[in-house]
Amino acid sequence: MNPAFGTLRRDFGGDIIEPGGAEYESASRTVSALGSPAYVLRPKSVRDVQASVRFAASAGLLLSVRGGGHAFAGFGTNDGGVVIDLSNLANVEIIDKERHLVRIGGGATWGEVAAALAPHALAISSGDTKSVGVGGLTLTGGIGWKVRKYGLALDSEVAAEVVTANAEVVHASTQQNSELFWAIRGGGGNFGIVTAFEFVAHPTTDVFHGKVAFPASQAATVLQSWADYMRTAPEELTSVAVFANPLAGGPDAPVEIHVVFDGDDLGLADQAIDPIRRLGTVTGDDIALKPYADALEDGGPPPPGIQFVARSAFVAAESVPDIVHILAQARTSQRSPVIAVRSVGGAVSRVPDEATAYAYRQAELMLLTFTVGPEPAIEAARPALETIWEKLAPHVSGAYANFLTPATEEDVAAIYPAQTYKRLAAVKRRYDPGNLFARNHNVRPR
Ligand SMILES: Cc1cc2nc3c(=O)[nH]c(=O)nc-3n(C[C@H](O)[C@H](O)[C@H](O)COP(=O)(O)OP(=O)(O)OC[C@H]3O[C@@H](n4cnc5c(N)ncnc54)[C@H](O)[C@@H]3O)c2cc1C
C-alpha cells in the first residue's frame, strides 16, 4: 500500500474506489478512455479535494482530475495513478436572484445545470450535450447554443474557487487573484481543481431548435451561403453545419444545418431562420419550440472499444471560400470523417482578446472533424484525415482544446499562441510549479 494512503484515509470523507471494488470498472472509464487507475477518489467536500491533492502529490502518482469525463483525449482517467472524480460536487445554487448569480460545483454536468435553472427561467450558454462537464468545457471555452448572443461559457463566469497544487483554497475573480482568473478562462485544468464556478446566468424562454436538411450534392453552395448569412444573422441565432456523417450515408449524407433561435417569438424566429430554409432544396425541417434544456443532447459513453478522434481549427472570414471548397470535396470520399462547422463570432468577438486565455475570438467559424469507431477503423481512416487537414492547414488557424484528441506539444502550441502560452506558463509557475496537474493540454511551468 502506498505510505501516503494512511493519511488519506484519515483526512478524506469521500469514496475511495480501488481495483476489484464493485464500482471500479465504471469508475475507471471516461467517455473516450477505459483506464486502470490505482485509486478513484470521489470527494464530497472541498476539504476532501484538498486531501486528495495532498495524497496525489505525496504518493508521487500520476493525477487525473475528472469533471464530466468527456475530454476526447481521455484526460479524466489514467493507468496506475489517481483519479479525482468531482461528480459528487455537483450542486447548483442561485446565490443572488437579482443578479442571476449561480454557484455551480466543479463536477456538475450541463444537463444538471440546465435542469436546475429551468424553473427560474435562466440558462447559461454552454454546449450542446447534457452529460458534458461544466469543468472541462468552461476551463477551455464552451461553444454552445447561445454562443453568438452571450459568448463562450467562460465569458459568463465571474469567479471560481480553486484548490491549487499545494492544496490551498484560492478564490479567483477579476478582483482577487486576477491572473489566475485570467488563466482558468481558457487555460484548462493546468492551475488547480475548480471546486466551484460562479456564473451570471441569462434569462431564457423556450427556444426554437432543430435542423434543416439539404441534399449532399448541394454541400458547396449551402455551406458558402450559410457562412455568408451567419455573418449578418441576428445574434439570437446560433448554428452548426454537419455533413459527411458515415452513419447517415457518408458521401450521401444530407447537409444538416442545426439551429437554435434564442427566443419564443415565432415571427422573429422565422425571420431569422427562413434565410437558412432558402439555402437549397429542403429535404427535412424539424425546427420546433422547446425548453432550452430539451435542445441539449443526452450524450453518454459509447460502447467499450469505440474511440473518437476529434480535430479542430478556427477559420477567418476571408478563408471561408477555400475551406468550403476543400470540405465539399472531402465529404465525397467514403473515408471522410464527420465534418461540423460552428458559427462563432457575435458576442465572442466583442470580448477583448487579452481578457481571457481563450485565443481565437476573432474567428468566424470553428471547424471540427470526428472519426468514430473501433481502433482498426480509426487507423484505416487516418490517411484520409491527414490529407484533409494538410489541405486545410494554409487556410485555418489554431485549435479548440475542447475538440482535440491529440495532445502533443504541437497541439498545445496550436491552442495557445506564443504570447498566451508565455503568460499561462508564468501563472503555472506560481500555482503548480511541479506540474501536478498535467493530464490536460499541458502548459509546462518551464
Ligand atoms: C458528446 C460531446 C459533446 C460535446 N459538445 C460540446 C459543445 O457543444 N461545445 C463545446 O465547447 N464542447 C463540447 N464538447 C467538448 C467538451 O467541452 C470537452 O470534451 C470537455 O473537456 C469536457 O469536459 P468534462 O468536464 O466533461 O471532461 P473531463 O474529461 O472530466 O475534463 C476535461 C479536462 O478538464 C479538466 N477538468 C474538468 N473539470 C475540472 C475542474 N472542476 N477543475 C479542474 N480541472 C477540471 C480535466 O482534468 C481535464 O483535463 C463535447 C464533447 C463530447 C464528448
Short mmCIF file of C-alpha atoms and ligand atoms in Angstrom, two decimals:
data_model
loop_
_atom_site.label_atom_id
_atom_site.label_comp_id
_atom_site.label_asym_id
_atom_site.label_seq_id
_atom_site.Cartn_x
_atom_site.Cartn_y
_atom_site.Cartn_z
CA MET A 1 0.00 0.00 0.00
CA ASN A 2 1.22 3.49 -0.77
CA PRO A 3 2.51 5.07 2.51
CA ALA A 4 0.53 8.28 1.84
CA PHE A 5 -2.68 6.23 1.84
CA GLY A 6 -2.95 6.17 5.67
CA THR A 7 -3.10 9.96 5.77
CA LEU A 8 -5.69 9.98 3.00
CA ARG A 9 -7.88 7.53 4.93
CA ARG A 10 -7.69 9.82 7.96
CA ASP A 11 -8.44 13.11 6.17
CA PHE A 12 -10.78 12.09 3.38
CA GLY A 13 -14.56 11.78 3.81
CA GLY A 14 -15.44 10.81 0.24
CA ASP A 15 -15.49 7.49 -1.63
CA ILE A 16 -12.31 5.58 -2.39
CA ILE A 17 -12.65 3.08 -5.23
CA GLU A 18 -9.83 0.60 -5.82
CA PRO A 19 -9.25 -2.25 -8.31
CA GLY A 20 -11.53 -5.16 -7.50
CA GLY A 21 -14.24 -2.95 -6.00
CA ALA A 22 -17.80 -3.24 -7.28
CA GLU A 23 -17.81 0.15 -8.97
CA TYR A 24 -14.22 0.02 -10.17
CA GLU A 25 -14.86 -0.68 -13.85
CA SER A 26 -17.39 2.08 -14.39
CA ALA A 27 -15.43 4.48 -12.15
CA SER A 28 -12.26 3.92 -14.17
CA ARG A 29 -13.60 4.82 -17.58
CA THR A 30 -14.47 8.06 -19.25
CA VAL A 31 -16.32 8.71 -22.49
CA SER A 32 -13.18 8.13 -24.54
CA ALA A 33 -10.82 6.01 -22.40
CA LEU A 34 -11.07 2.84 -20.30
CA GLY A 35 -8.20 3.41 -17.84
CA SER A 36 -6.90 1.33 -14.94
CA PRO A 37 -6.12 3.78 -12.14
CA ALA A 38 -4.84 2.64 -8.73
CA TYR A 39 -7.35 4.88 -6.93
CA VAL A 40 -10.51 6.69 -7.92
CA LEU A 41 -11.32 9.28 -5.26
CA ARG A 42 -14.75 10.88 -5.13
CA PRO A 43 -14.51 13.85 -2.78
CA LYS A 44 -17.68 15.12 -1.09
CA SER A 45 -16.31 18.46 0.09
CA VAL A 46 -13.60 20.99 -0.62
CA ARG A 47 -11.63 19.54 2.31
CA ASP A 48 -11.79 16.14 0.60
CA VAL A 49 -10.43 17.71 -2.58
CA GLN A 50 -7.57 19.20 -0.57
CA ALA A 51 -6.84 15.78 1.00
CA SER A 52 -6.94 14.16 -2.47
CA VAL A 53 -4.47 16.68 -3.87
CA ARG A 54 -2.12 16.18 -0.90
CA PHE A 55 -2.35 12.42 -1.43
CA ALA A 56 -1.65 12.53 -5.18
CA ALA A 57 1.28 14.88 -4.63
CA SER A 58 2.90 12.92 -1.80
CA ALA A 59 2.25 9.49 -3.34
CA GLY A 60 4.04 10.65 -6.49
CA LEU A 61 1.30 9.17 -8.67
CA LEU A 62 0.01 10.45 -11.99
CA LEU A 63 -3.10 12.56 -11.36
CA SER A 64 -6.24 12.88 -13.46
CA VAL A 65 -8.94 15.34 -12.49
CA ARG A 66 -12.36 14.42 -13.81
CA GLY A 67 -15.32 16.73 -14.26
CA GLY A 68 -17.84 15.21 -16.67
CA GLY A 69 -15.27 12.81 -18.16
CA HIS A 70 -15.85 13.91 -21.77
CA ALA A 71 -12.36 15.02 -22.84
CA PHE A 72 -11.63 13.45 -26.23
CA ALA A 73 -8.06 12.81 -25.06
CA GLY A 74 -9.28 10.72 -22.11
CA PHE A 75 -7.67 13.05 -19.57
CA GLY A 76 -10.16 12.01 -16.89
CA THR A 77 -8.52 8.64 -16.30
CA ASN A 78 -5.07 7.01 -16.41
CA ASP A 79 -3.23 3.76 -15.78
CA GLY A 80 -1.85 3.22 -12.29
CA GLY A 81 -2.43 6.71 -10.97
CA VAL A 82 -5.04 8.67 -9.02
CA VAL A 83 -8.32 9.95 -10.42
CA ILE A 84 -10.06 12.74 -8.53
CA ASP A 85 -13.62 12.41 -9.75
CA LEU A 86 -15.61 15.54 -8.86
CA SER A 87 -19.05 14.13 -9.65
CA ASN A 88 -20.23 14.49 -6.02
CA LEU A 89 -19.56 18.23 -6.18
CA ALA A 90 -22.48 18.97 -8.46
CA ASN A 91 -24.59 21.42 -6.50
CA VAL A 92 -26.28 24.21 -8.50
CA GLU A 93 -27.38 27.14 -6.35
CA ILE A 94 -28.74 30.57 -7.23
CA ILE A 95 -26.83 32.81 -4.83
CA ASP A 96 -28.16 36.19 -5.99
CA LYS A 97 -31.59 36.18 -7.62
CA GLU A 98 -31.44 39.77 -8.85
CA ARG A 99 -28.05 39.43 -10.48
CA HIS A 100 -28.79 35.88 -11.67
CA LEU A 101 -25.62 34.76 -9.95
CA VAL A 102 -25.27 30.98 -9.86
CA ARG A 103 -22.71 28.88 -7.98
CA ILE A 104 -22.03 25.51 -9.57
CA GLY A 105 -19.95 22.62 -8.19
CA GLY A 106 -16.86 21.74 -10.22
CA GLY A 107 -18.21 18.27 -11.03
CA ALA A 108 -21.68 19.23 -12.30
CA THR A 109 -22.80 18.46 -15.82
CA TRP A 110 -24.51 20.93 -18.11
CA GLY A 111 -27.67 18.81 -18.05
CA GLU A 112 -27.81 19.20 -14.27
CA VAL A 113 -27.32 22.95 -14.65
CA ALA A 114 -29.99 23.31 -17.34
CA ALA A 115 -32.47 21.31 -15.23
CA ALA A 116 -31.76 23.31 -12.06
CA LEU A 117 -32.04 26.71 -13.78
CA ALA A 118 -35.11 25.96 -15.92
CA PRO A 119 -37.66 26.61 -13.12
CA HIS A 120 -36.11 30.09 -12.72
CA ALA A 121 -36.29 30.82 -16.48
CA LEU A 122 -32.49 31.04 -16.56
CA ALA A 123 -29.81 29.29 -18.59
CA ILE A 124 -26.08 29.53 -19.24
CA SER A 125 -24.71 29.17 -22.76
CA SER A 126 -22.58 26.03 -22.50
CA GLY A 127 -22.50 23.35 -25.20
CA ASP A 128 -24.93 21.04 -26.95
CA THR A 129 -24.79 18.00 -24.64
CA LYS A 130 -26.21 17.32 -21.17
CA SER A 131 -23.55 14.87 -19.96
CA VAL A 132 -20.59 17.18 -20.70
CA GLY A 133 -18.96 18.58 -17.55
CA VAL A 134 -19.11 22.22 -16.50
CA GLY A 135 -15.42 21.89 -15.51
CA GLY A 136 -13.72 20.80 -18.71
CA LEU A 137 -15.97 22.74 -21.06
CA THR A 138 -15.70 26.04 -19.19
CA LEU A 139 -11.97 25.84 -18.47
CA THR A 140 -11.13 25.96 -22.18
CA GLY A 141 -14.10 27.72 -23.78
CA GLY A 142 -17.66 26.50 -24.15
CA ILE A 143 -19.19 26.94 -27.60
CA GLY A 144 -22.88 26.33 -27.07
CA TRP A 145 -26.34 27.09 -28.35
CA LYS A 146 -26.33 30.73 -27.20
CA VAL A 147 -22.73 31.45 -28.08
CA ARG A 148 -23.38 34.26 -30.55
CA LYS A 149 -25.60 36.11 -28.09
CA TYR A 150 -23.79 35.54 -24.78
CA GLY A 151 -20.30 34.41 -25.80
CA LEU A 152 -18.41 31.38 -24.57
CA ALA A 153 -19.38 29.62 -21.34
CA LEU A 154 -16.27 31.13 -19.75
CA ASP A 155 -17.47 34.62 -20.70
CA SER A 156 -20.36 34.22 -18.24
CA GLU A 157 -18.03 33.11 -15.44
CA VAL A 158 -17.36 35.74 -12.77
CA ALA A 159 -15.48 33.85 -10.06
CA ALA A 160 -14.07 30.47 -9.10
CA GLU A 161 -12.90 28.59 -6.02
CA VAL A 162 -9.70 26.69 -6.79
CA VAL A 163 -7.71 24.08 -4.87
CA THR A 164 -4.13 24.59 -6.03
CA ALA A 165 -1.25 22.09 -6.19
CA ASN A 166 -0.22 22.81 -2.60
CA ALA A 167 -3.81 22.04 -1.53
CA GLU A 168 -4.66 25.65 -0.69
CA VAL A 169 -8.11 27.06 -1.43
CA VAL A 170 -7.84 30.20 -3.56
CA HIS A 171 -10.59 32.48 -4.82
CA ALA A 172 -10.21 33.89 -8.29
CA SER A 173 -12.07 36.72 -10.00
CA THR A 174 -11.20 39.99 -11.74
CA GLN A 175 -10.70 41.45 -8.22
CA GLN A 176 -8.92 38.56 -6.48
CA ASN A 177 -6.01 36.58 -7.92
CA SER A 178 -6.89 38.07 -11.27
CA GLU A 179 -4.01 36.45 -13.15
CA LEU A 180 -5.23 33.01 -12.04
CA PHE A 181 -8.76 34.00 -13.08
CA TRP A 182 -7.43 35.01 -16.50
CA ALA A 183 -5.62 31.68 -16.83
CA ILE A 184 -8.52 29.40 -15.86
CA ARG A 185 -10.68 31.04 -18.52
CA GLY A 186 -9.06 29.24 -21.46
CA GLY A 187 -6.00 27.57 -19.92
CA GLY A 188 -7.79 24.36 -18.90
CA GLY A 189 -7.17 22.37 -15.72
CA ASN A 190 -3.48 23.33 -15.57
CA PHE A 191 -3.68 25.51 -12.47
CA GLY A 192 -5.72 23.61 -9.93
CA ILE A 193 -9.06 21.97 -9.24
CA VAL A 194 -12.03 24.28 -9.57
CA THR A 195 -14.35 23.17 -6.81
CA ALA A 196 -16.98 25.83 -7.64
CA PHE A 197 -17.69 28.19 -10.51
CA GLU A 198 -19.80 31.33 -10.29
CA PHE A 199 -21.64 32.38 -13.42
CA VAL A 200 -24.06 35.11 -14.35
CA ALA A 201 -26.94 33.18 -15.91
CA HIS A 202 -29.15 34.60 -18.65
CA PRO A 203 -32.91 34.89 -18.73
CA THR A 204 -34.27 32.29 -21.11
CA THR A 205 -37.59 31.45 -22.69
CA ASP A 206 -38.28 28.31 -24.68
CA VAL A 207 -36.11 28.29 -27.80
CA PHE A 208 -36.58 27.21 -31.42
CA HIS A 209 -34.31 24.25 -32.05
CA GLY A 210 -33.87 21.67 -34.78
CA LYS A 211 -32.29 21.16 -38.15
CA VAL A 212 -32.92 21.93 -41.80
CA ALA A 213 -31.55 19.29 -44.20
CA PHE A 214 -30.32 19.65 -47.79
CA PRO A 215 -29.10 17.09 -50.36
CA ALA A 216 -25.41 16.15 -50.13
CA SER A 217 -24.93 17.29 -53.74
CA GLN A 218 -25.68 20.89 -52.68
CA ALA A 219 -23.00 20.91 -49.97
CA ALA A 220 -20.74 23.55 -51.53
CA THR A 221 -23.44 26.13 -52.23
CA VAL A 222 -25.33 25.51 -48.99
CA LEU A 223 -22.18 25.86 -46.89
CA GLN A 224 -20.94 29.00 -48.59
CA SER A 225 -24.35 30.71 -48.44
CA TRP A 226 -24.82 29.58 -44.82
CA ALA A 227 -21.48 31.11 -43.81
CA ASP A 228 -22.34 34.33 -45.69
CA TYR A 229 -25.73 34.52 -43.97
CA MET A 230 -24.40 33.85 -40.47
CA ARG A 231 -22.17 36.94 -40.81
CA THR A 232 -25.24 39.21 -40.61
CA ALA A 233 -27.79 36.92 -38.94
CA PRO A 234 -29.32 38.09 -35.64
CA GLU A 235 -27.19 37.00 -32.68
CA GLU A 236 -30.16 35.13 -31.22
CA LEU A 237 -29.44 32.60 -33.97
CA THR A 238 -26.63 30.10 -33.38
CA SER A 239 -25.96 27.46 -35.99
CA VAL A 240 -23.85 24.41 -36.81
CA ALA A 241 -23.46 22.77 -40.23
CA VAL A 242 -22.93 18.98 -40.12
CA PHE A 243 -22.24 16.72 -43.10
CA ALA A 244 -20.47 13.57 -44.35
CA ASN A 245 -21.76 11.63 -41.34
CA PRO A 246 -20.93 7.95 -42.11
CA LEU A 247 -23.90 6.85 -40.00
CA ALA A 248 -26.21 8.90 -42.22
CA GLY A 249 -24.79 7.78 -45.58
CA GLY A 250 -21.25 9.20 -45.70
CA PRO A 251 -20.87 10.91 -49.09
CA ASP A 252 -24.67 10.82 -49.49
CA ALA A 253 -25.41 12.10 -46.01
CA PRO A 254 -27.54 15.25 -46.06
CA VAL A 255 -26.06 18.60 -45.15
CA GLU A 256 -27.76 19.43 -41.86
CA ILE A 257 -27.93 22.98 -40.59
CA HIS A 258 -28.71 22.75 -36.87
CA VAL A 259 -30.02 25.91 -35.24
CA VAL A 260 -31.13 27.42 -32.01
CA PHE A 261 -33.05 30.68 -32.09
CA ASP A 262 -32.87 32.10 -28.58
CA GLY A 263 -36.43 33.37 -28.15
CA ASP A 264 -40.03 32.16 -28.34
CA ASP A 265 -41.48 34.68 -30.81
CA LEU A 266 -42.44 32.69 -33.91
CA GLY A 267 -42.32 35.74 -36.19
CA LEU A 268 -38.81 36.71 -35.13
CA ALA A 269 -37.65 33.09 -35.25
CA ASP A 270 -38.97 32.65 -38.80
CA GLN A 271 -37.36 35.90 -39.85
CA ALA A 272 -34.01 34.61 -38.57
CA ILE A 273 -34.35 31.01 -39.78
CA ASP A 274 -36.09 31.48 -43.17
CA PRO A 275 -32.87 32.56 -44.96
CA ILE A 276 -31.46 29.17 -43.91
CA ARG A 277 -34.50 27.42 -45.37
CA ARG A 278 -33.72 29.15 -48.68
CA LEU A 279 -30.10 27.90 -48.88
CA GLY A 280 -31.02 24.95 -51.12
CA THR A 281 -33.64 22.25 -51.66
CA VAL A 282 -35.02 21.49 -48.20
CA THR A 283 -35.38 17.73 -47.59
CA GLY A 284 -36.21 17.95 -43.89
CA ASP A 285 -37.07 20.60 -41.30
CA ASP A 286 -37.82 19.64 -37.69
CA ILE A 287 -37.38 23.00 -36.01
CA ALA A 288 -39.73 23.31 -33.03
CA LEU A 289 -40.23 25.42 -29.92
CA LYS A 290 -38.94 23.61 -26.82
CA PRO A 291 -37.46 24.26 -23.38
CA TYR A 292 -33.76 25.18 -23.64
CA ALA A 293 -32.82 22.03 -21.68
CA ASP A 294 -34.52 19.88 -24.36
CA ALA A 295 -32.29 21.37 -27.03
CA LEU A 296 -29.35 19.61 -25.37
CA GLU A 297 -28.45 16.05 -26.44
CA ASP A 298 -28.21 13.34 -23.79
CA GLY A 299 -24.66 12.20 -24.63
CA GLY A 300 -23.10 9.46 -22.53
CA PRO A 301 -20.40 6.87 -23.13
CA PRO A 302 -20.20 4.87 -26.37
CA PRO A 303 -19.88 1.07 -26.29
CA PRO A 304 -16.47 -0.08 -24.94
CA GLY A 305 -13.77 -0.13 -27.63
CA ILE A 306 -15.22 2.71 -29.65
CA GLN A 307 -12.81 5.60 -29.99
CA PHE A 308 -13.22 9.21 -31.05
CA VAL A 309 -10.65 11.29 -32.84
CA ALA A 310 -11.58 14.95 -32.80
CA ARG A 311 -9.60 17.68 -34.51
CA SER A 312 -10.48 21.33 -34.78
CA ALA A 313 -9.34 24.72 -36.07
CA PHE A 314 -10.60 28.25 -36.46
CA VAL A 315 -11.49 29.97 -39.73
CA ALA A 316 -11.29 33.69 -40.51
CA ALA A 317 -13.89 35.29 -42.80
CA GLU A 318 -11.54 35.59 -45.78
CA SER A 319 -10.70 31.86 -45.71
CA VAL A 320 -14.30 30.65 -45.85
CA PRO A 321 -14.42 30.07 -49.66
CA ASP A 322 -11.22 27.99 -49.52
CA ILE A 323 -12.36 25.79 -46.66
CA VAL A 324 -15.82 25.32 -48.21
CA HIS A 325 -14.15 24.12 -51.41
CA ILE A 326 -11.87 21.68 -49.53
CA LEU A 327 -14.61 20.31 -47.28
CA ALA A 328 -17.13 19.93 -50.11
CA GLN A 329 -14.57 17.78 -51.92
CA ALA A 330 -13.53 15.86 -48.81
CA ARG A 331 -17.08 14.81 -48.00
CA THR A 332 -17.39 12.86 -51.26
CA SER A 333 -14.93 10.20 -50.01
CA GLN A 334 -16.18 7.07 -48.23
CA ARG A 335 -13.37 7.63 -45.72
CA SER A 336 -14.36 11.19 -44.84
CA PRO A 337 -14.76 11.97 -41.14
CA VAL A 338 -17.92 13.62 -39.85
CA ILE A 339 -17.44 17.31 -40.53
CA ALA A 340 -19.06 20.03 -38.42
CA VAL A 341 -18.68 23.77 -38.78
CA ARG A 342 -19.86 26.02 -35.96
CA SER A 343 -20.66 29.70 -36.35
CA VAL A 344 -19.00 31.74 -33.63
CA GLY A 345 -18.37 35.50 -33.84
CA GLY A 346 -21.07 37.67 -32.26
CA ALA A 347 -20.57 38.17 -28.52
CA VAL A 348 -17.40 36.01 -28.56
CA SER A 349 -15.55 38.52 -30.70
CA ARG A 350 -16.62 41.54 -28.60
CA VAL A 351 -14.65 40.38 -25.54
CA PRO A 352 -11.12 41.85 -25.71
CA ASP A 353 -8.54 39.27 -26.80
CA GLU A 354 -6.42 39.77 -23.68
CA ALA A 355 -9.32 39.43 -21.22
CA THR A 356 -9.10 35.63 -21.08
CA ALA A 357 -6.70 32.89 -22.20
CA TYR A 358 -9.07 31.78 -25.00
CA ALA A 359 -7.12 32.75 -28.08
CA TYR A 360 -9.24 32.84 -31.23
CA ARG A 361 -12.01 35.32 -30.56
CA GLN A 362 -11.93 36.92 -33.99
CA ALA A 363 -12.56 33.67 -35.88
CA GLU A 364 -15.82 33.47 -37.80
CA LEU A 365 -16.14 29.68 -37.76
CA MET A 366 -14.81 26.77 -35.72
CA LEU A 367 -14.39 23.68 -37.80
CA LEU A 368 -14.11 20.14 -36.47
CA THR A 369 -13.77 16.61 -37.76
CA PHE A 370 -14.70 13.44 -35.89
CA THR A 371 -13.66 9.93 -36.67
CA VAL A 372 -15.56 7.38 -34.63
CA GLY A 373 -15.18 3.60 -34.46
CA PRO A 374 -13.08 0.70 -33.21
CA GLU A 375 -9.32 1.13 -33.46
CA PRO A 376 -8.89 -0.59 -36.88
CA ALA A 377 -11.49 1.71 -38.41
CA ILE A 378 -9.81 4.77 -36.86
CA GLU A 379 -6.46 3.63 -38.28
CA ALA A 380 -7.94 2.96 -41.72
CA ALA A 381 -9.44 6.44 -41.79
CA ARG A 382 -6.24 8.19 -40.65
CA PRO A 383 -4.59 8.78 -44.08
CA ALA A 384 -7.74 10.45 -45.46
CA LEU A 385 -7.98 12.55 -42.30
CA GLU A 386 -4.35 13.65 -42.59
CA THR A 387 -4.90 14.60 -46.24
CA ILE A 388 -7.92 16.77 -45.36
CA TRP A 389 -6.01 18.55 -42.60
CA GLU A 390 -2.95 19.08 -44.83
CA LYS A 391 -5.20 20.77 -47.38
CA LEU A 392 -6.91 22.86 -44.70
CA ALA A 393 -3.68 23.92 -42.98
CA PRO A 394 -2.92 27.05 -45.06
CA HIS A 395 -6.49 28.34 -44.54
CA VAL A 396 -7.12 27.75 -40.82
CA SER A 397 -5.52 28.73 -37.54
CA GLY A 398 -5.05 27.23 -34.13
CA ALA A 399 -7.15 24.56 -32.48
CA TYR A 400 -10.03 24.48 -30.00
CA ALA A 401 -8.86 22.47 -26.96
CA ASN A 402 -12.29 21.06 -26.23
CA PHE A 403 -12.43 19.31 -29.62
CA LEU A 404 -8.92 17.96 -29.82
CA THR A 405 -7.91 14.35 -29.19
CA PRO A 406 -4.14 14.63 -29.71
CA ALA A 407 -2.16 16.42 -27.03
CA THR A 408 1.36 16.83 -28.37
CA GLU A 409 3.39 20.00 -27.83
CA GLU A 410 2.41 20.96 -31.37
CA ASP A 411 -1.26 20.68 -30.42
CA VAL A 412 -0.74 22.76 -27.29
CA ALA A 413 1.03 25.38 -29.43
CA ALA A 414 -1.99 25.41 -31.75
CA ILE A 415 -4.34 26.05 -28.81
CA TYR A 416 -2.18 28.76 -27.24
CA PRO A 417 -0.32 31.26 -29.44
CA ALA A 418 3.18 32.08 -28.09
CA GLN A 419 2.20 35.18 -26.07
CA THR A 420 -0.74 33.42 -24.44
CA TYR A 421 1.41 30.39 -23.63
CA LYS A 422 4.10 32.54 -22.06
CA ARG A 423 1.60 34.25 -19.79
CA LEU A 424 0.00 30.90 -18.88
CA ALA A 425 3.41 29.41 -18.07
CA ALA A 426 4.04 32.27 -15.63
CA VAL A 427 0.75 31.51 -13.84
CA LYS A 428 1.61 27.80 -13.89
CA ARG A 429 4.97 28.50 -12.23
CA ARG A 430 3.17 30.33 -9.46
CA TYR A 431 0.34 27.86 -8.78
CA ASP A 432 1.69 24.49 -9.95
CA PRO A 433 5.48 24.66 -10.28
CA GLY A 434 5.82 20.85 -10.06
CA ASN A 435 3.23 20.25 -12.82
CA LEU A 436 0.95 18.09 -10.67
CA PHE A 437 -1.94 18.97 -12.97
CA ALA A 438 -0.50 17.54 -16.17
CA ARG A 439 -3.33 15.38 -17.62
CA ASN A 440 -4.55 18.13 -19.91
CA HIS A 441 -3.27 20.07 -22.91
CA ASN A 442 -0.32 20.79 -20.73
CA VAL A 443 1.25 24.16 -20.06
CA ARG A 444 4.67 23.43 -18.63
CA PRO A 445 5.96 25.57 -15.80
CA ARG A 446 9.28 25.84 -17.66
C1 LIG B 1 -20.61 14.28 -26.82
C2 LIG B 1 -19.79 15.55 -26.64
C3 LIG B 1 -20.37 16.77 -26.95
C4 LIG B 1 -19.64 17.96 -26.79
N1 LIG B 1 -20.23 19.15 -27.11
C5 LIG B 1 -19.54 20.30 -26.92
C6 LIG B 1 -20.12 21.56 -27.25
O1 LIG B 1 -21.25 21.66 -27.70
N2 LIG B 1 -19.36 22.69 -27.07
C7 LIG B 1 -18.10 22.63 -26.57
O2 LIG B 1 -17.49 23.69 -26.41
N3 LIG B 1 -17.52 21.45 -26.25
C8 LIG B 1 -18.20 20.30 -26.43
N4 LIG B 1 -17.61 19.10 -26.16
C9 LIG B 1 -16.22 19.08 -25.73
C10 LIG B 1 -16.13 19.24 -24.22
O3 LIG B 1 -16.26 20.60 -23.89
C11 LIG B 1 -14.77 18.73 -23.75
O4 LIG B 1 -14.67 17.35 -24.04
C12 LIG B 1 -14.57 18.99 -22.26
O5 LIG B 1 -13.21 18.77 -21.95
C13 LIG B 1 -15.44 18.08 -21.41
O6 LIG B 1 -15.36 18.46 -20.07
P1 LIG B 1 -15.60 17.35 -18.95
O7 LIG B 1 -15.51 18.02 -17.63
O8 LIG B 1 -16.81 16.57 -19.29
O9 LIG B 1 -14.35 16.40 -19.24
P2 LIG B 1 -13.19 15.80 -18.31
O10 LIG B 1 -12.58 14.76 -19.18
O11 LIG B 1 -13.67 15.41 -16.99
O12 LIG B 1 -12.23 17.03 -18.14
C14 LIG B 1 -11.59 17.65 -19.23
C15 LIG B 1 -10.36 18.41 -18.73
O13 LIG B 1 -10.75 19.40 -17.80
C16 LIG B 1 -10.19 19.16 -16.51
N5 LIG B 1 -11.25 19.43 -15.52
C17 LIG B 1 -12.54 19.07 -15.58
N6 LIG B 1 -13.21 19.58 -14.54
C18 LIG B 1 -12.32 20.25 -13.80
C19 LIG B 1 -12.40 21.03 -12.61
N7 LIG B 1 -13.56 21.21 -11.98
N8 LIG B 1 -11.26 21.61 -12.14
C20 LIG B 1 -10.08 21.47 -12.79
N9 LIG B 1 -9.94 20.76 -13.93
C21 LIG B 1 -11.05 20.16 -14.42
C22 LIG B 1 -9.76 17.72 -16.53
O14 LIG B 1 -8.69 17.47 -15.68
C23 LIG B 1 -9.37 17.51 -17.98
O15 LIG B 1 -8.06 17.97 -18.22
C24 LIG B 1 -18.31 17.90 -26.32
C25 LIG B 1 -17.73 16.66 -26.04
C26 LIG B 1 -18.45 15.49 -26.20
C27 LIG B 1 -17.79 14.17 -25.90
#
